[in-house]
């Protein structure tokens, strides 16, 4: 999920022009290799949500709530797809102004088979970006797992897509967006995906409240085999997430894939090692969570850093996100059920900041690809990175809080009753069991 790389498009075939009344297009012929890669990447990113994230989250909850998590991820995928068609893509990537896109592509009007975004089909760009819009609200599910009403989840997800995800997406990735103009480095979603989802998760966990029994009652994952399976799918799918954000089959995509893999491996080993030292046992949950932390943290930097920088970023992700998880749960007693904020939110913040450091071409073996156009120093780039982090964090927190309160009014409260929570959401909301053994 990446801002359109106008320099790349110029190298590939000409100046970027405006298609219709704001669609991104270019007078060029379709590039078969680039199109094939983005078609593949699109499938990989959707694979991250269904079934990757669904299985990863599903295995982490208690057995009485497994279907509810799978259902939430599936329903969000369907809901966001339709909303993206109706107006989401147009508002995110239409020219509009510095803050929001326009309505020139409502119901994807003017998107024909021949319309191009650079040298790939405009329809493919819309579909690729849709998969990012799907996984972002699905990530938030982990914060309120096992206690939120299904109706509340649907309404909140729809409102949040339009009020948070789409504006931030436009700011960072659309050519007319104000953070794009300032030179924010966010290759594949540190701010747009991970900070927004992580901060929303933290706010949701606080507003909705703790699960009954937290933190005194043990609530271990019911199926770690399922979680590891989902984690593997996330790792593979993330190559479409990051390497696909080059929007081309080229060296930038190849390097993004390489650094993504390195960071994931480093994050996994760092988290595992800390657990091993502190608790005398390396856990399977720890190594897969560290992997996700490494992936989320490298995401904004993946198109700008080299392998050396990716190693440092991955190690930092494993260490920082581990201790943040301990702080959230053990010290602050916040029931972010599946650690969305300490892994994705903190990882997104860390990766966005570190992108401003390791993009430098003057760090020897840790050098990257260079700063944003017009920026000549690390200090200048870091100011822009910090601005993007702070604005995204504050905006997401405030708007998410308002949306949760509004949703609660519509649904007579955000969470299920104590009895329904005790029985489990599978039976109380869906009248189904996850297992018939």
XYZ file of C-alpha atoms in Angstrom:
437
model
C 0.000 0.000 0.000
C 2.028 2.749 -1.145
C 1.894 6.327 -2.232
C 2.241 6.547 -6.004
C 5.920 6.926 -6.785
C 5.870 9.724 -9.341
C 9.618 9.542 -9.947
C 9.295 5.880 -10.814
C 6.397 6.568 -13.169
C 8.452 9.237 -14.931
C 11.301 6.784 -15.457
C 8.894 4.152 -16.736
C 7.314 6.219 -19.406
C 6.377 9.879 -19.092
C 4.820 12.553 -16.971
C 2.005 11.712 -14.558
C -1.286 13.283 -15.625
C -4.734 13.486 -14.210
C -7.235 10.914 -15.403
C -10.856 12.141 -15.630
C -11.514 14.445 -12.671
C -8.882 13.248 -10.283
C -8.056 9.617 -11.039
C -4.387 8.790 -11.153
C -3.345 7.861 -14.651
C -0.558 8.284 -17.141
C -0.291 8.309 -20.888
C 1.646 5.109 -21.281
C 1.189 1.579 -22.415
C 0.521 -1.173 -19.940
C 3.597 -2.912 -18.561
C 2.922 -6.635 -18.441
C 5.626 -7.479 -15.905
C 4.562 -4.751 -13.471
C 0.920 -5.653 -13.871
C 1.585 -9.330 -13.223
C 3.515 -8.540 -10.050
C 0.838 -6.217 -8.646
C -1.872 -8.769 -9.492
C 0.126 -11.273 -7.437
C 0.753 -8.775 -4.647
C -2.949 -7.963 -4.448
C -3.773 -11.611 -3.882
C -1.003 -11.851 -1.273
C -2.298 -8.868 0.709
C -5.855 -10.202 0.727
C -4.374 -13.543 1.811
C -2.968 -11.706 4.842
C -6.471 -11.002 6.132
C -8.263 -14.081 4.832
C -7.127 -16.466 6.105
C -3.845 -15.181 7.642
C -4.942 -12.604 10.219
C -8.197 -14.468 10.905
C -6.319 -17.643 11.862
C -3.598 -15.762 13.742
C -6.178 -13.958 15.891
C -8.521 -16.941 16.029
C -5.987 -19.193 17.677
C -5.183 -16.567 20.309
C -8.695 -16.269 21.770
C -10.501 -18.782 23.971
C -12.297 -21.675 22.334
C -15.743 -20.139 22.906
C -14.855 -17.101 20.769
C -12.986 -18.567 17.801
C -15.843 -18.212 15.311
C -16.579 -14.648 16.376
C -13.051 -13.565 15.419
C -13.167 -15.388 12.083
C -16.576 -13.857 11.412
C -15.390 -10.338 12.219
C -12.428 -10.567 9.840
C -14.587 -12.054 7.084
C -17.369 -9.491 7.511
C -14.920 -6.575 7.518
C -13.399 -7.835 4.267
C -16.823 -7.845 2.630
C -18.001 -4.543 4.113
C -14.863 -2.557 3.293
C -14.819 -3.916 -0.270
C -18.251 -2.449 -0.967
C -17.506 0.856 0.779
C -14.247 1.154 -1.168
C -16.219 0.703 -4.385
C -18.868 3.264 -3.464
C -16.629 6.152 -2.440
C -13.573 4.967 -0.523
C -11.105 4.812 -3.383
C -12.253 8.121 -4.811
C -11.922 9.935 -1.480
C -8.531 8.378 -0.795
C -6.882 8.801 -4.200
C -8.947 11.381 -6.061
C -7.118 14.680 -6.531
C -9.357 16.700 -4.210
C -7.263 18.889 -1.947
C -4.496 18.434 0.611
C -6.877 16.862 3.134
C -9.275 14.612 1.237
C -9.902 13.342 -2.269
C -12.875 14.157 -4.476
C -15.908 12.226 -5.744
C -14.785 11.853 -9.352
C -14.563 8.070 -9.010
C -17.697 7.302 -6.987
C -18.700 3.707 -7.774
C -15.324 3.685 -9.570
C -16.692 5.752 -12.427
C -14.210 6.343 -15.263
C -12.219 3.256 -14.310
C -12.234 1.303 -17.558
C -10.046 -1.531 -18.768
C -7.855 0.954 -20.633
C -7.406 3.435 -17.788
C -3.902 3.410 -16.321
C -2.216 4.385 -13.073
C 1.342 4.775 -14.238
C 1.850 1.673 -16.353
C -0.535 -0.678 -14.532
C -4.333 -0.737 -14.895
C -6.142 1.822 -12.748
C -8.564 -0.949 -11.768
C -5.621 -2.935 -10.410
C -4.393 0.014 -8.362
C -7.896 0.392 -6.916
C -8.044 -3.310 -6.058
C -4.551 -3.360 -4.566
C -5.349 -0.410 -2.337
C -8.627 -2.071 -1.355
C -6.743 -4.946 0.254
C -4.909 -2.480 2.511
C -8.179 -0.810 3.432
C -9.510 -4.252 4.392
C -6.702 -5.350 6.684
C -6.404 -2.086 8.636
C -9.778 -2.158 10.464
C -9.425 -5.949 10.723
C -6.270 -5.424 12.791
C -8.292 -3.445 15.356
C -10.452 -6.512 16.036
C -7.674 -7.898 18.199
C -8.114 -5.135 20.768
C -11.756 -5.817 21.616
C -11.827 -9.548 20.889
C -14.241 -11.617 23.008
C -16.466 -8.755 24.157
C -17.744 -6.379 21.445
C -21.153 -6.669 19.821
C -21.071 -7.752 16.189
C -23.401 -4.896 15.207
C -21.190 -2.378 17.007
C -18.111 -3.757 15.276
C -19.681 -3.370 11.828
C -20.899 0.194 12.384
C -17.640 1.300 13.978
C -15.540 -0.258 11.187
C -17.564 1.514 8.482
C -17.378 4.891 10.204
C -13.699 4.474 11.020
C -12.820 3.653 7.421
C -14.214 6.982 6.197
C -13.258 9.162 9.152
C -9.739 7.871 9.885
C -8.265 5.499 7.335
C -9.254 7.318 4.151
C -8.144 10.827 5.231
C -4.775 9.606 6.518
C -4.322 7.500 3.378
C -4.916 10.617 1.264
C -2.519 12.741 3.308
C 0.324 10.250 2.964
C -0.102 8.493 -0.392
C -2.117 10.706 -2.727
C -0.136 13.144 -4.842
C -2.139 16.060 -3.467
C -1.857 14.958 0.170
C -0.149 17.390 2.537
C 2.139 14.833 4.207
C 3.099 13.492 0.794
C 4.071 17.019 -0.224
C 6.210 17.430 2.886
C 8.182 14.298 2.022
C 6.986 11.796 4.636
C 8.644 8.419 4.087
C 5.993 5.739 4.486
C 6.535 3.109 1.850
C 3.800 0.641 2.759
C 1.826 1.794 5.775
C 3.648 2.717 8.990
C 1.330 5.667 9.522
C -1.603 4.750 7.280
C -2.020 1.160 8.493
C -0.081 0.407 11.659
C -0.275 3.647 13.646
C -3.939 4.177 12.809
C -4.896 0.586 13.652
C -2.705 0.460 16.749
C -3.909 3.740 18.222
C -7.536 2.893 17.436
C -7.018 -0.441 19.176
C -5.652 1.238 22.308
C -8.557 3.682 22.462
C -11.086 0.900 21.848
C -9.601 -1.277 24.592
C -9.864 1.598 27.062
C -13.365 2.719 26.060
C -14.899 -0.780 25.875
C -13.193 -1.959 29.027
C -11.533 -5.144 30.194
C -12.790 -8.659 29.642
C -14.453 -10.180 32.664
C -11.705 -11.633 34.816
C -8.819 -9.639 33.341
C -6.053 -9.560 34.585
C -6.529 -12.066 37.406
C -7.984 -14.927 35.329
C -5.695 -16.746 32.905
C -6.884 -16.459 29.296
C -4.370 -18.486 27.265
C -4.651 -19.033 23.492
C -6.869 -21.999 22.705
C -5.017 -23.188 19.568
C -1.406 -22.191 19.041
C -1.167 -24.427 15.979
C -3.778 -22.229 14.310
C -1.922 -19.080 15.381
C 1.404 -20.276 13.956
C -0.333 -21.223 10.703
C -1.812 -17.742 10.466
C 1.548 -16.184 11.324
C 3.193 -18.039 8.453
C 0.536 -16.763 6.092
C 1.096 -13.212 7.322
C 4.844 -13.511 6.716
C 4.356 -14.684 3.130
C 1.548 -12.227 2.438
C 3.638 -9.337 3.724
C 5.854 -9.602 0.658
C 2.873 -8.403 -1.369
C 2.255 -5.712 1.230
C 5.765 -4.240 1.121
C 7.394 -5.355 -2.124
C 4.139 -4.760 -3.992
C 4.176 -1.153 -2.825
C 6.895 -0.427 -5.367
C 4.027 -0.709 -7.888
C 6.529 -2.297 -10.268
C 8.576 -5.447 -10.755
C 11.970 -3.833 -10.257
C 14.940 -3.473 -7.935
C 12.972 -1.390 -5.455
C 10.460 -4.213 -5.037
C 13.242 -6.798 -4.711
C 15.034 -4.791 -2.022
C 11.745 -4.207 -0.180
C 11.161 -7.966 -0.149
C 14.677 -8.664 1.124
C 14.567 -6.130 3.962
C 11.074 -7.266 4.938
C 12.279 -10.827 5.391
C 15.377 -9.783 7.326
C 13.407 -7.589 9.719
C 10.831 -10.325 10.361
C 13.536 -12.852 11.189
C 15.411 -10.401 13.421
C 12.262 -9.355 15.270
C 11.298 -12.973 15.895
C 14.718 -13.917 17.253
C 14.973 -10.781 19.407
C 11.584 -11.376 21.060
C 12.313 -15.073 21.567
C 15.704 -14.337 23.133
C 14.311 -11.807 25.600
C 11.649 -14.281 26.717
C 14.255 -17.012 27.019
C 16.427 -14.847 29.241
C 13.598 -13.515 31.390
C 11.315 -16.525 31.702
C 13.824 -19.367 31.003
C 11.677 -20.741 28.182
C 11.428 -19.553 24.543
C 7.740 -19.560 23.620
C 6.118 -20.206 20.262
C 3.774 -17.272 20.905
C 6.786 -15.068 21.497
C 8.614 -15.940 18.300
C 5.560 -15.408 16.068
C 4.633 -12.156 17.823
C 8.189 -10.917 17.358
C 7.929 -11.787 13.691
C 4.793 -9.651 13.326
C 6.515 -6.821 15.197
C 9.466 -7.021 12.797
C 7.141 -6.976 9.796
C 5.063 -4.052 11.043
C 8.114 -2.006 11.964
C 9.924 -2.431 8.642
C 6.777 -1.604 6.650
C 7.180 2.195 6.417
C 10.922 1.877 5.790
C 10.918 -1.101 3.437
C 11.360 0.871 0.219
C 14.021 3.198 1.589
C 16.501 1.170 3.680
C 19.091 -1.480 2.970
C 19.667 -4.921 4.512
C 21.872 -3.550 7.300
C 19.258 -1.022 8.327
C 16.586 -3.724 8.197
C 18.556 -5.847 10.643
C 18.723 -3.010 13.162
C 15.050 -2.161 12.651
C 13.991 -5.780 13.182
C 16.064 -6.169 16.338
C 14.730 -2.883 17.696
C 11.184 -4.005 16.916
C 11.546 -7.249 18.850
C 12.970 -5.506 21.911
C 10.813 -2.372 22.027
C 7.519 -4.088 21.204
C 8.179 -6.840 23.781
C 8.664 -4.380 26.620
C 5.724 -2.273 25.457
C 3.513 -5.347 25.613
C 4.597 -5.934 29.202
C 3.934 -2.286 30.047
C 0.433 -2.246 28.549
C -0.759 -5.474 30.144
C 1.188 -5.771 33.406
C 1.689 -2.140 34.444
C -1.111 -0.133 32.865
C -3.584 -3.067 33.058
C -5.099 -2.218 29.672
C -6.838 -5.209 28.081
C -5.699 -4.866 24.486
C -6.607 -8.531 24.063
C -4.233 -9.508 21.253
C -1.572 -6.792 21.692
C -2.509 -4.668 18.697
C -1.158 -1.379 20.027
C 2.198 -2.552 21.423
C 2.950 -4.574 18.279
C 1.376 -2.609 15.412
C 1.009 0.861 16.894
C 4.408 1.023 18.561
C 5.999 -0.823 15.659
C 4.505 1.673 13.204
C 5.827 4.618 15.232
C 9.277 3.071 15.597
C 9.550 2.110 11.933
C 8.397 5.490 10.665
C 11.020 7.257 12.765
C 13.806 4.822 11.916
C 13.022 5.202 8.212
C 14.215 8.786 8.552
C 17.559 7.528 9.859
C 18.366 4.439 7.819
C 17.255 5.966 4.521
C 20.498 7.949 4.699
C 23.131 7.082 2.099
C 25.981 7.932 4.477
C 25.808 5.136 7.070
C 28.174 2.643 5.496
C 26.781 -0.896 5.565
C 23.606 0.491 7.121
C 22.954 2.969 4.303
C 19.630 3.194 2.504
C 18.239 4.652 -0.701
C 18.209 8.338 0.241
C 15.811 10.872 1.730
C 12.639 12.255 0.172
C 12.913 14.646 -2.752
C 14.026 18.096 -1.596
C 15.289 16.865 1.791
C 19.047 16.917 2.222
C 19.724 16.001 5.857
C 18.754 13.366 8.393
C 17.557 16.023 10.799
C 15.203 17.524 8.232
C 13.826 14.104 7.334
C 13.332 13.183 10.992
C 11.306 16.340 11.589
C 8.940 15.298 8.801
C 8.768 11.720 10.126
C 7.963 12.916 13.652
C 5.321 15.277 12.302
C 3.643 12.409 10.465
C 3.730 10.213 13.583
C 2.327 12.851 15.945
C -0.427 14.063 13.629
C -1.542 10.537 12.759
C -1.454 9.448 16.419
C -3.449 12.396 17.768
C -5.954 12.536 14.914
C -6.641 8.798 15.120
C -7.042 8.834 18.913
C -9.497 11.725 18.974
C -11.651 10.595 16.048
C -11.699 6.954 17.174
C -12.909 7.978 20.634
C -15.735 10.010 19.107
C -16.719 7.203 16.738
C -16.847 4.641 19.556
C -19.153 6.887 21.568
C -21.408 7.495 18.562
C -21.497 3.775 17.763
C -22.443 3.009 21.369
C -25.461 5.277 21.052
C -26.639 3.544 17.876
C -26.253 0.051 19.315
C -27.235 0.691 22.951
C -23.741 -0.042 24.158
C -20.598 -1.370 22.550
C -20.168 -4.656 24.379
C -22.186 -7.796 24.956
C -23.806 -8.555 28.303
C -21.846 -10.265 31.054
C -23.849 -13.446 30.504
C -23.175 -13.420 26.749
C -19.484 -12.882 27.378
C -19.432 -15.759 29.847
C -21.142 -18.127 27.382
C -18.911 -16.928 24.559
C -19.629 -14.903 21.444
C -19.818 -17.947 19.185
C -23.025 -19.193 20.817
C -24.461 -15.929 22.102
C -24.070 -13.960 18.844
C -23.902 -16.598 16.112
C -25.468 -19.747 17.628
C -22.591 -21.852 16.398
C -19.671 -23.790 17.857
C -16.155 -23.617 16.512
C -15.514 -27.299 17.134
C -17.698 -30.423 17.117
C -15.403 -32.987 18.700
